[in-house]
XYZ file of C-alpha atoms in Angstrom:
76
model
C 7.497 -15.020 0.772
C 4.280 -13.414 1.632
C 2.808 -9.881 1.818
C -1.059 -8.830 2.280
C -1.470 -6.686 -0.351
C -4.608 -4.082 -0.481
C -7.064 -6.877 1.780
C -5.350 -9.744 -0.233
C -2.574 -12.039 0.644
C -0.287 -13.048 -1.823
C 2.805 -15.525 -1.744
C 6.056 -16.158 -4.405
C 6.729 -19.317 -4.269
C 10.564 -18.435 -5.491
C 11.268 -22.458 -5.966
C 8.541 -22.748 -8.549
C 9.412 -18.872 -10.126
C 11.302 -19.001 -13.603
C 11.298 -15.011 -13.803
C 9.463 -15.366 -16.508
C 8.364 -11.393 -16.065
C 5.292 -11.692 -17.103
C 3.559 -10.208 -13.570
C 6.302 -7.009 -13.068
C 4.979 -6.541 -16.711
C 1.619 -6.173 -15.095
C 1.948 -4.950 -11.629
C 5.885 -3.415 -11.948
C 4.672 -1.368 -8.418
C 4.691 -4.688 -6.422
C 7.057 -7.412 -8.035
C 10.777 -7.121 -9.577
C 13.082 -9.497 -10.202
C 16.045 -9.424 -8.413
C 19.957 -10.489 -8.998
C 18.967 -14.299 -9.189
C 16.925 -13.621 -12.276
C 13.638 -14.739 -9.166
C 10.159 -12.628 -8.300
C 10.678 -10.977 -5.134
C 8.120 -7.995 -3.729
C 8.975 -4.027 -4.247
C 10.279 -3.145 -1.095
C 6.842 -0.420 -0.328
C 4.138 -1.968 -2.596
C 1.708 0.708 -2.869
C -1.855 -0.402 -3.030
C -3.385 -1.878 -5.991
C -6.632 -2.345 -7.588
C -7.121 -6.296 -6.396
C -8.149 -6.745 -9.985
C -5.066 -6.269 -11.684
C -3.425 -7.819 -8.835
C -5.069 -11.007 -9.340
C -4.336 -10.385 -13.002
C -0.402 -9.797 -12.554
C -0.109 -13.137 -10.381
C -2.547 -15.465 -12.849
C -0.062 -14.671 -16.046
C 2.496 -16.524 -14.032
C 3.488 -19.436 -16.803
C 4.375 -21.833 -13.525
C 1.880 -20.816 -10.890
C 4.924 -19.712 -8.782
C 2.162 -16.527 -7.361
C -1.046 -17.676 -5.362
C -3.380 -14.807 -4.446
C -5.298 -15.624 -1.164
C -8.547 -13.476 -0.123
C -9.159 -14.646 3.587
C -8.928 -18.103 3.675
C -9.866 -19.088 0.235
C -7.073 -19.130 -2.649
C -8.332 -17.342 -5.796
C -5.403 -17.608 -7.816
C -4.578 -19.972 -9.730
């Protein structure tokens, strides 16, 4: 799954997620987990500050979230 996010793109990679929590704890407006106890994206994400963004997908525990900004991967 991807979605470009306030100019950054991020992707759940839902095979690596252990819904740990950890970024809805963070960024609740863009990630929930869902019925398979898996990260999935808020159906609107609003914009967020690309800060706390980056932030909500680095706590991942399994790097299951990867933040892109153009071409260059800034998280993990």
């Amino acid at each position: 799954m991807k979605r470009d996010i306030n100019g950054l793109t991020v992707e759940i990679d839902r095979t690596l997620c252990i819904g740990s929590g950890s970024c809805v704890a963070l960024a609740a407006e863009i990630f929930e987990i869902d019925e398979q106890n898996l990260v999935r994206f808020q159906e609107e994400p609003p914009d967020i500050d690309p800060e706390r963004l980056k932030e909500a997908c680095n706590v991942c525990p399994v790097d299951a979230l990867r933040v892109y900004d153009s071409d260059e991967q800034v998280v993990p």
